[in-house]
Amino acid sequence: MTDIATLMNTAPVIPVIVIDEVADAVPLAQALVAGGLPVLEVTMRTPAALEAIAEMKQVPGAIVGAGTVTNEHELDQAMEAGSSFIVSPGLTEPLGRAAIDRNVPFLPGVASAGDVMRGLDLGLTHFKFFPAMAAGGLPALKALAAPFGLCRFCPTGGIGPDNAAEWLAFESVLCVGGSWVAPRGTPDKPAIEDLARQAAALAR
């Protein structure tokens, strides 16, 4: 199984996807992959999420994971649906241990030094910085990353085409998460492919 560092280095942007209708899942995944963004995070915020993950897994080239996973039960549901990785908004020891026990690539959310230290205690070094803008933006992440030289981050929350490049220029950032490349609703495949292509071209 691919590790989380490899996934974070696959493309500069991980689309954060909210699926309301399962029928939208495959066309959206096809457009994103065609545009150069193969790592897809489907948030567990809607009843359609688990079925959408299973459908998107069938798209050639797609690496599909579950986001907004908050406990062990949701982790197991996501893995049963075929998730290749797990993203959480925060980090608890039970969830961290469950992900490690199941040997699944895991990207937990952190917003403080205490969060990072809890992750390091579990053997984790790659984190989602969330909510990125609300937690203080790039200056906050630079301050947070300074004592933790081994750690690498995927900032998510408030990041879009206007500021993604600035985040990606910081050496501790491997990729960013964003919903701008996958607007909610019925997918406009040509438009989404174009957004994905622009995002995939962002320098790191």
PDB file of C-alpha atoms in Angstrom, residues 1-182:
ATOM      1  CA  MET A   1       0.000   0.000   0.000  1.00  0.00           C
ATOM      2  CA  THR A   2       1.294   3.471  -0.913  1.00  0.00           C
ATOM      3  CA  ASP A   3       2.380   5.520   2.087  1.00  0.00           C
ATOM      4  CA  ILE A   4       0.972   8.947   2.908  1.00  0.00           C
ATOM      5  CA  ALA A   5       4.182  10.778   1.924  1.00  0.00           C
ATOM      6  CA  THR A   6       4.014   9.321  -1.593  1.00  0.00           C
ATOM      7  CA  LEU A   7       0.351  10.277  -1.908  1.00  0.00           C
ATOM      8  CA  MET A   8       1.095  13.842  -0.779  1.00  0.00           C
ATOM      9  CA  ASN A   9       3.843  14.105  -3.390  1.00  0.00           C
ATOM     10  CA  THR A  10       1.664  12.813  -6.238  1.00  0.00           C
ATOM     11  CA  ALA A  11       0.118  16.189  -7.150  1.00  0.00           C
ATOM     12  CA  PRO A  12       0.247  19.685  -5.632  1.00  0.00           C
ATOM     13  CA  VAL A  13      -3.490  19.747  -4.889  1.00  0.00           C
ATOM     14  CA  ILE A  14      -5.761  17.135  -3.301  1.00  0.00           C
ATOM     15  CA  PRO A  15      -9.367  17.930  -4.257  1.00  0.00           C
ATOM     16  CA  VAL A  16     -11.696  17.998  -1.244  1.00  0.00           C
ATOM     17  CA  ILE A  17     -14.942  16.580  -2.594  1.00  0.00           C
ATOM     18  CA  VAL A  18     -18.497  16.704  -1.271  1.00  0.00           C
ATOM     19  CA  ILE A  19     -20.788  14.323  -3.176  1.00  0.00           C
ATOM     20  CA  ASP A  20     -24.553  14.683  -2.863  1.00  0.00           C
ATOM     21  CA  GLU A  21     -25.531  12.397  -5.740  1.00  0.00           C
ATOM     22  CA  VAL A  22     -23.725   9.131  -6.433  1.00  0.00           C
ATOM     23  CA  ALA A  23     -24.289   9.676 -10.162  1.00  0.00           C
ATOM     24  CA  ASP A  24     -21.897  12.642 -10.000  1.00  0.00           C
ATOM     25  CA  ALA A  25     -19.012  10.601  -8.587  1.00  0.00           C
ATOM     26  CA  VAL A  26     -17.555   8.972 -11.691  1.00  0.00           C
ATOM     27  CA  PRO A  27     -17.749  11.990 -14.052  1.00  0.00           C
ATOM     28  CA  LEU A  28     -16.140  14.173 -11.384  1.00  0.00           C
ATOM     29  CA  ALA A  29     -13.325  11.692 -10.770  1.00  0.00           C
ATOM     30  CA  GLN A  30     -12.751  11.283 -14.507  1.00  0.00           C
ATOM     31  CA  ALA A  31     -12.433  15.044 -14.985  1.00  0.00           C
ATOM     32  CA  LEU A  32     -10.047  15.493 -12.051  1.00  0.00           C
ATOM     33  CA  VAL A  33      -7.813  12.592 -13.070  1.00  0.00           C
ATOM     34  CA  ALA A  34      -7.760  13.785 -16.695  1.00  0.00           C
ATOM     35  CA  GLY A  35      -6.657  17.207 -15.458  1.00  0.00           C
ATOM     36  CA  GLY A  36      -3.760  15.729 -13.491  1.00  0.00           C
ATOM     37  CA  LEU A  37      -5.162  15.436  -9.966  1.00  0.00           C
ATOM     38  CA  PRO A  38      -5.450  11.695  -9.219  1.00  0.00           C
ATOM     39  CA  VAL A  39      -5.533  11.800  -5.385  1.00  0.00           C
ATOM     40  CA  LEU A  40      -9.166  12.441  -4.400  1.00  0.00           C
ATOM     41  CA  GLU A  41     -10.509  13.058  -0.895  1.00  0.00           C
ATOM     42  CA  VAL A  42     -14.240  12.341  -0.599  1.00  0.00           C
ATOM     43  CA  THR A  43     -15.580  13.845   2.606  1.00  0.00           C
ATOM     44  CA  MET A  44     -17.842  11.709   4.779  1.00  0.00           C
ATOM     45  CA  ARG A  45     -20.323  14.568   5.122  1.00  0.00           C
ATOM     46  CA  THR A  46     -23.153  13.206   2.997  1.00  0.00           C
ATOM     47  CA  PRO A  47     -25.122   9.934   2.817  1.00  0.00           C
ATOM     48  CA  ALA A  48     -23.718   9.381  -0.693  1.00  0.00           C
ATOM     49  CA  ALA A  49     -20.056   9.467   0.368  1.00  0.00           C
ATOM     50  CA  LEU A  50     -19.353   5.760   0.881  1.00  0.00           C
ATOM     51  CA  GLU A  51     -21.017   4.681  -2.349  1.00  0.00           C
ATOM     52  CA  ALA A  52     -19.262   7.531  -4.160  1.00  0.00           C
ATOM     53  CA  ILE A  53     -15.882   6.268  -2.927  1.00  0.00           C
ATOM     54  CA  ALA A  54     -16.661   2.785  -4.220  1.00  0.00           C
ATOM     55  CA  GLU A  55     -17.711   4.206  -7.616  1.00  0.00           C
ATOM     56  CA  MET A  56     -14.707   6.538  -7.959  1.00  0.00           C
ATOM     57  CA  LYS A  57     -12.343   3.631  -7.219  1.00  0.00           C
ATOM     58  CA  GLN A  58     -13.331   2.200 -10.602  1.00  0.00           C
ATOM     59  CA  VAL A  59     -11.982   5.223 -12.504  1.00  0.00           C
ATOM     60  CA  PRO A  60      -8.574   4.388 -14.012  1.00  0.00           C
ATOM     61  CA  GLY A  61      -5.815   6.358 -12.316  1.00  0.00           C
ATOM     62  CA  ALA A  62      -7.921   7.549  -9.391  1.00  0.00           C
ATOM     63  CA  ILE A  63      -6.540   7.190  -5.855  1.00  0.00           C
ATOM     64  CA  VAL A  64      -9.591   7.657  -3.667  1.00  0.00           C
ATOM     65  CA  GLY A  65      -9.659   8.278   0.073  1.00  0.00           C
ATOM     66  CA  ALA A  66     -12.135   9.356   2.715  1.00  0.00           C
ATOM     67  CA  GLY A  67     -12.067  12.700   4.492  1.00  0.00           C
ATOM     68  CA  THR A  68     -13.821  14.008   7.595  1.00  0.00           C
ATOM     69  CA  VAL A  69     -13.245  10.644   9.313  1.00  0.00           C
ATOM     70  CA  THR A  70     -13.681  11.263  13.037  1.00  0.00           C
ATOM     71  CA  ASN A  71     -13.692   7.845  14.703  1.00  0.00           C
ATOM     72  CA  GLU A  72     -12.802   4.169  14.327  1.00  0.00           C
ATOM     73  CA  HIS A  73     -16.254   3.174  13.080  1.00  0.00           C
ATOM     74  CA  GLU A  74     -16.135   5.705  10.231  1.00  0.00           C
ATOM     75  CA  LEU A  75     -12.593   4.577   9.417  1.00  0.00           C
ATOM     76  CA  ASP A  76     -13.774   0.986   9.038  1.00  0.00           C
ATOM     77  CA  GLN A  77     -16.742   2.070   6.910  1.00  0.00           C
ATOM     78  CA  ALA A  78     -14.430   4.064   4.653  1.00  0.00           C
ATOM     79  CA  MET A  79     -12.013   1.176   4.252  1.00  0.00           C
ATOM     80  CA  GLU A  80     -14.843  -1.238   3.483  1.00  0.00           C
ATOM     81  CA  ALA A  81     -15.928   1.153   0.721  1.00  0.00           C
ATOM     82  CA  GLY A  82     -12.435   0.900  -0.748  1.00  0.00           C
ATOM     83  CA  SER A  83     -10.660   3.993   0.572  1.00  0.00           C
ATOM     84  CA  SER A  84      -6.926   4.035  -0.184  1.00  0.00           C
ATOM     85  CA  PHE A  85      -6.205   6.624   2.515  1.00  0.00           C
ATOM     86  CA  ILE A  86      -7.910   8.354   5.431  1.00  0.00           C
ATOM     87  CA  VAL A  87      -8.048  12.065   6.295  1.00  0.00           C
ATOM     88  CA  SER A  88      -9.392  13.407   9.590  1.00  0.00           C
ATOM     89  CA  PRO A  89     -10.146  16.970  10.734  1.00  0.00           C
ATOM     90  CA  GLY A  90      -8.294  16.381  14.007  1.00  0.00           C
ATOM     91  CA  LEU A  91      -6.239  13.766  15.817  1.00  0.00           C
ATOM     92  CA  THR A  92      -7.331  11.560  18.688  1.00  0.00           C
ATOM     93  CA  GLU A  93      -5.258   8.695  20.012  1.00  0.00           C
ATOM     94  CA  PRO A  94      -7.982   6.066  19.379  1.00  0.00           C
ATOM     95  CA  LEU A  95      -8.377   7.122  15.742  1.00  0.00           C
ATOM     96  CA  GLY A  96      -4.624   7.353  15.211  1.00  0.00           C
ATOM     97  CA  ARG A  97      -4.041   3.900  16.684  1.00  0.00           C
ATOM     98  CA  ALA A  98      -6.894   2.440  14.614  1.00  0.00           C
ATOM     99  CA  ALA A  99      -5.375   3.803  11.392  1.00  0.00           C
ATOM    100  CA  ILE A 100      -1.932   2.492  12.325  1.00  0.00           C
ATOM    101  CA  ASP A 101      -3.340  -0.933  13.289  1.00  0.00           C
ATOM    102  CA  ARG A 102      -5.077  -1.177   9.913  1.00  0.00           C
ATOM    103  CA  ASN A 103      -1.938  -0.043   8.070  1.00  0.00           C
ATOM    104  CA  VAL A 104      -3.835   2.592   6.089  1.00  0.00           C
ATOM    105  CA  PRO A 105      -2.188   5.847   4.964  1.00  0.00           C
ATOM    106  CA  PHE A 106      -3.478   8.437   7.437  1.00  0.00           C
ATOM    107  CA  LEU A 107      -3.457  12.237   7.277  1.00  0.00           C
ATOM    108  CA  PRO A 108      -4.757  13.648  10.573  1.00  0.00           C
ATOM    109  CA  GLY A 109      -5.647  17.293  11.079  1.00  0.00           C
ATOM    110  CA  VAL A 110      -3.522  19.429  13.397  1.00  0.00           C
ATOM    111  CA  ALA A 111      -3.722  23.077  14.430  1.00  0.00           C
ATOM    112  CA  SER A 112      -1.355  23.291  17.406  1.00  0.00           C
ATOM    113  CA  ALA A 113       2.002  22.072  18.712  1.00  0.00           C
ATOM    114  CA  GLY A 114       0.144  19.743  21.089  1.00  0.00           C
ATOM    115  CA  ASP A 115      -1.633  18.144  18.130  1.00  0.00           C
ATOM    116  CA  VAL A 116       1.664  17.568  16.307  1.00  0.00           C
ATOM    117  CA  MET A 117       3.300  16.132  19.426  1.00  0.00           C
ATOM    118  CA  ARG A 118       0.389  13.728  19.896  1.00  0.00           C
ATOM    119  CA  GLY A 119       0.934  12.572  16.312  1.00  0.00           C
ATOM    120  CA  LEU A 120       4.673  12.194  16.778  1.00  0.00           C
ATOM    121  CA  ASP A 121       4.040  10.063  19.858  1.00  0.00           C
ATOM    122  CA  LEU A 122       2.063   7.732  17.586  1.00  0.00           C
ATOM    123  CA  GLY A 123       4.840   7.680  14.993  1.00  0.00           C
ATOM    124  CA  LEU A 124       3.103  10.035  12.556  1.00  0.00           C
ATOM    125  CA  THR A 125       5.025  12.789  10.727  1.00  0.00           C
ATOM    126  CA  HIS A 126       2.618  13.923   7.984  1.00  0.00           C
ATOM    127  CA  PHE A 127      -0.354  16.085   8.866  1.00  0.00           C
ATOM    128  CA  LYS A 128      -3.207  18.160   7.503  1.00  0.00           C
ATOM    129  CA  PHE A 129      -2.968  21.732   8.802  1.00  0.00           C
ATOM    130  CA  PHE A 130      -6.626  22.554   9.371  1.00  0.00           C
ATOM    131  CA  PRO A 131      -8.429  24.918   9.228  1.00  0.00           C
ATOM    132  CA  ALA A 132      -5.497  26.566   7.489  1.00  0.00           C
ATOM    133  CA  MET A 133      -6.669  30.167   7.100  1.00  0.00           C
ATOM    134  CA  ALA A 134      -8.817  30.282  10.241  1.00  0.00           C
ATOM    135  CA  ALA A 135      -5.909  28.855  12.278  1.00  0.00           C
ATOM    136  CA  GLY A 136      -3.684  31.777  11.337  1.00  0.00           C
ATOM    137  CA  GLY A 137      -2.683  31.180   7.738  1.00  0.00           C
ATOM    138  CA  LEU A 138       0.817  30.614   6.439  1.00  0.00           C
ATOM    139  CA  PRO A 139       2.567  32.577   9.242  1.00  0.00           C
ATOM    140  CA  ALA A 140       0.938  30.239  11.770  1.00  0.00           C
ATOM    141  CA  LEU A 141       2.049  27.129   9.907  1.00  0.00           C
ATOM    142  CA  LYS A 142       5.608  28.440   9.572  1.00  0.00           C
ATOM    143  CA  ALA A 143       5.709  29.038  13.328  1.00  0.00           C
ATOM    144  CA  LEU A 144       4.166  25.642  14.043  1.00  0.00           C
ATOM    145  CA  ALA A 145       6.506  23.775  11.676  1.00  0.00           C
ATOM    146  CA  ALA A 146       9.687  25.398  13.031  1.00  0.00           C
ATOM    147  CA  PRO A 147      10.177  23.042  16.035  1.00  0.00           C
ATOM    148  CA  PHE A 148       9.185  19.966  14.002  1.00  0.00           C
ATOM    149  CA  GLY A 149      11.688  19.686  11.163  1.00  0.00           C
ATOM    150  CA  LEU A 150      10.713  16.145  10.192  1.00  0.00           C
ATOM    151  CA  CYS A 151       7.022  16.965   9.773  1.00  0.00           C
ATOM    152  CA  ARG A 152       5.336  17.709   6.472  1.00  0.00           C
ATOM    153  CA  PHE A 153       1.933  19.270   5.925  1.00  0.00           C
ATOM    154  CA  CYS A 154      -1.094  19.515   3.657  1.00  0.00           C
ATOM    155  CA  PRO A 155      -2.842  22.793   4.529  1.00  0.00           C
ATOM    156  CA  THR A 156      -6.603  22.678   3.955  1.00  0.00           C
ATOM    157  CA  GLY A 157      -9.347  25.211   4.650  1.00  0.00           C
ATOM    158  CA  GLY A 158      -9.620  28.558   2.921  1.00  0.00           C
ATOM    159  CA  ILE A 159      -7.069  27.717   0.227  1.00  0.00           C
ATOM    160  CA  GLY A 160      -7.841  28.507  -3.398  1.00  0.00           C
ATOM    161  CA  PRO A 161      -6.210  29.452  -6.701  1.00  0.00           C
ATOM    162  CA  ASP A 162      -5.220  32.881  -5.394  1.00  0.00           C
ATOM    163  CA  ASN A 163      -3.110  31.669  -2.473  1.00  0.00           C
ATOM    164  CA  ALA A 164      -2.252  27.999  -3.164  1.00  0.00           C
ATOM    165  CA  ALA A 165       1.112  28.793  -4.767  1.00  0.00           C
ATOM    166  CA  GLU A 166       2.215  30.786  -1.718  1.00  0.00           C
ATOM    167  CA  TRP A 167       1.499  27.833   0.568  1.00  0.00           C
ATOM    168  CA  LEU A 168       3.204  25.380  -1.785  1.00  0.00           C
ATOM    169  CA  ALA A 169       6.358  27.512  -1.791  1.00  0.00           C
ATOM    170  CA  PHE A 170       6.912  26.698   1.906  1.00  0.00           C
ATOM    171  CA  GLU A 171       9.304  23.742   2.112  1.00  0.00           C
ATOM    172  CA  SER A 172       7.321  21.915   4.824  1.00  0.00           C
ATOM    173  CA  VAL A 173       4.218  21.846   2.592  1.00  0.00           C
ATOM    174  CA  LEU A 174       3.990  18.888   0.202  1.00  0.00           C
ATOM    175  CA  CYS A 175       0.527  19.667  -1.155  1.00  0.00           C
ATOM    176  CA  VAL A 176      -2.629  21.607  -0.340  1.00  0.00           C
ATOM    177  CA  GLY A 177      -6.238  20.496  -0.062  1.00  0.00           C
ATOM    178  CA  GLY A 178      -8.975  22.490  -1.719  1.00  0.00           C
ATOM    179  CA  SER A 179     -12.560  22.337  -2.891  1.00  0.00           C
ATOM    180  CA  TRP A 180     -12.251  24.938  -5.647  1.00  0.00           C
ATOM    181  CA  VAL A 181     -11.258  22.285  -8.207  1.00  0.00           C
ATOM    182  CA  ALA A 182     -14.358  20.192  -7.454  1.00  0.00           C
TER     183      ALA A 182
END
